[in-house]
């Protein structure tokens, strides 16, 4: 990484209530196409009645370190951006959908207005312009979303991952996701 | 119990991935067939020892540039932002099979057109040289090609193999779709492509010697394809949970009937038996087994493209549980 940063997002599943404010906040901030979402709420209920437990989490592009979408892109439209994030250059995108097929998280979709691929950018337009929070983080009423630089040991995300138990999605897919969930 | 809900409902992503529709399997089928025609044209050009080549076989190599253009049209139709298609040729991305493919496709044209020219009947060449006499350098290009038929035959074999393998590797490198994620898909699509290429050639008025050669070759190709399909399934069934789960799509899952009837029974076993009966009775290979091979080749790609998108790591419940 040229900028020596490793951006990551940490979600506290203990406090997330699945209100979907992050989904609406993202759609509003980024002008996401109608009917589509760059982030979403996932729930997992497990156990045997009446001993049930529910995990609620907000999911989005995992901004993987070894991103298959970047590797499979034939034009270089999908690329590693600031802080190791995964970004899409719409001017280079042909809409071939190789990245969509290669993403194990199904985090991408085609924006019907442009025919180009769309997904979470970790709000790089905000971060790069000095706004320290992503839109989803900004609107989260339970403050369950954290964003920051993992290469900075004093950042909130580093501190949370140091002190709390965490997991990533589909670690066996081998993509090294940068989207963490606190248990 | 384990219950999952998601608020995500992105078009073509949920509930099951459907990013690639009909255009991609048609392109893969046409690409594979062109790979076969190029490879077989190259092989038969190297084997050619007398002038008793049929008129049809002399002209069949011309099918390659036309069929690949048709295939590329389908590929272009699949692009959501076709105006950016030129971007494929601004870069070479070594990790992307699609990038390899777009550059291979460019090489198909000169290789197949030049070989088709050299193999065409002399009268055909003379007519077109006369008609296109205003095109500069055409005569010298023709002379250059005519002196290099063996080189062009080899170039067609190499380019045809590259095209056939790439159509399988394109799917095989997608780790996110466990049903596709097998190195066997490269050789499988190559062998299937050569088989459909032979079948396409058998549709035309070839002479008996050519029909017997292609018919016998096709029996070997179908047998190899059956073995490769078995290896592919053995590979997936002995790999991790995601691969085993994915194989369920054609072993009890929604694509089972289509795969086993259209691909295996109708597209492979029936023409194989038909060609074997023809061979046993000394009959000249006809068109019916060839038509079935073409149906099977298209079905294989169609079903694999759809079934592969049906499979995922996340779709495997145990994988999603961590």
CSV table of N, CA and C in Angstrom, one decimal, chain B residues 19-20 42 90 117 125 143 161 164 187 189 191 202 205 229 244 247-248 252 267 273 281 283 285-286 313 317 319:
chain,number,residue,atom,x,y,z
B,19,UNK,N,-26.1,-13.4,-12.9
B,19,UNK,CA,-25.4,-12.3,-13.6
B,19,UNK,C,-25.2,-12.7,-15.0
B,20,UNK,N,-25.0,-13.9,-15.3
B,20,UNK,CA,-24.8,-14.3,-16.7
B,20,UNK,C,-26.0,-15.1,-17.2
B,42,UNK,N,-6.4,-27.3,-38.8
B,42,UNK,CA,-5.0,-27.4,-38.7
B,42,UNK,C,-4.5,-28.8,-38.9
B,90,UNK,N,-7.1,-1.9,-23.8
B,90,UNK,CA,-6.2,-0.9,-23.3
B,90,UNK,C,-5.2,-1.5,-22.3
B,117,UNK,N,-7.8,-19.3,-46.2
B,117,UNK,CA,-7.4,-18.8,-47.6
B,117,UNK,C,-6.5,-19.9,-48.3
B,125,UNK,N,-9.7,-18.9,-54.8
B,125,UNK,CA,-8.7,-17.9,-54.4
B,125,UNK,C,-8.6,-16.9,-55.6
B,143,UNK,N,0.5,-14.7,-51.2
B,143,UNK,CA,1.7,-15.4,-51.5
B,143,UNK,C,2.4,-15.8,-50.2
B,161,UNK,N,-6.5,-24.4,-29.5
B,161,UNK,CA,-6.4,-25.0,-28.1
B,161,UNK,C,-6.5,-23.9,-27.1
B,164,UNK,N,-10.2,-22.9,-26.8
B,164,UNK,CA,-11.0,-23.9,-26.2
B,164,UNK,C,-10.7,-24.0,-24.7
B,187,UNK,N,-9.6,-28.4,-19.8
B,187,UNK,CA,-9.6,-29.5,-20.8
B,187,UNK,C,-11.0,-30.0,-21.2
B,189,UNK,N,-13.8,-28.3,-21.5
B,189,UNK,CA,-14.4,-27.4,-22.5
B,189,UNK,C,-13.6,-27.5,-23.8
B,191,UNK,N,-12.0,-30.3,-25.0
B,191,UNK,CA,-12.4,-31.6,-25.7
B,191,UNK,C,-13.9,-31.5,-26.2
B,202,UNK,N,-19.2,-32.3,-39.7
B,202,UNK,CA,-19.9,-33.5,-40.2
B,202,UNK,C,-21.3,-33.1,-40.8
B,205,UNK,N,-21.2,-31.6,-46.7
B,205,UNK,CA,-21.0,-32.7,-47.6
B,205,UNK,C,-19.5,-33.1,-47.8
B,229,UNK,N,-15.6,-35.5,-17.3
B,229,UNK,CA,-16.8,-35.2,-16.5
B,229,UNK,C,-16.7,-36.0,-15.2
B,244,UNK,N,-18.6,-30.0,-2.3
B,244,UNK,CA,-19.5,-31.1,-2.2
B,244,UNK,C,-20.9,-30.7,-2.3
B,247,UNK,N,-21.8,-29.7,-5.9
B,247,UNK,CA,-22.0,-30.8,-6.8
B,247,UNK,C,-23.5,-31.3,-6.7
B,248,UNK,N,-24.1,-31.0,-5.5
B,248,UNK,CA,-25.5,-31.4,-5.3
B,248,UNK,C,-26.4,-30.8,-6.3
B,252,UNK,N,-29.1,-34.5,-7.7
B,252,UNK,CA,-30.3,-34.4,-6.8
B,252,UNK,C,-30.9,-33.0,-6.7
B,267,UNK,N,-26.5,-36.0,-25.3
B,267,UNK,CA,-25.4,-35.3,-26.0
B,267,UNK,C,-24.1,-36.1,-26.0
B,273,UNK,N,-22.9,-44.1,-28.9
B,273,UNK,CA,-23.5,-45.4,-29.3
B,273,UNK,C,-23.8,-45.4,-30.8
B,281,UNK,N,-20.8,-51.5,-38.2
B,281,UNK,CA,-21.5,-52.0,-39.5
B,281,UNK,C,-20.8,-51.4,-40.7
B,283,UNK,N,-20.7,-48.5,-41.6
B,283,UNK,CA,-21.4,-47.4,-42.3
B,283,UNK,C,-20.7,-46.1,-42.2
B,285,UNK,N,-20.3,-42.3,-41.1
B,285,UNK,CA,-20.9,-41.5,-40.1
B,285,UNK,C,-21.9,-40.5,-40.7
B,286,UNK,N,-23.1,-40.4,-40.1
B,286,UNK,CA,-24.1,-39.5,-40.6
B,286,UNK,C,-24.2,-38.3,-39.8
B,313,UNK,N,-20.3,-20.2,-1.7
B,313,UNK,CA,-19.8,-20.5,-0.4
B,313,UNK,C,-20.9,-20.1,0.7
B,317,UNK,N,-24.8,-23.8,4.2
B,317,UNK,CA,-25.1,-23.3,5.5
B,317,UNK,C,-24.0,-23.5,6.5
B,319,UNK,N,-20.9,-23.4,6.1
B,319,UNK,CA,-19.8,-22.4,5.8
B,319,UNK,C,-20.2,-21.1,6.4
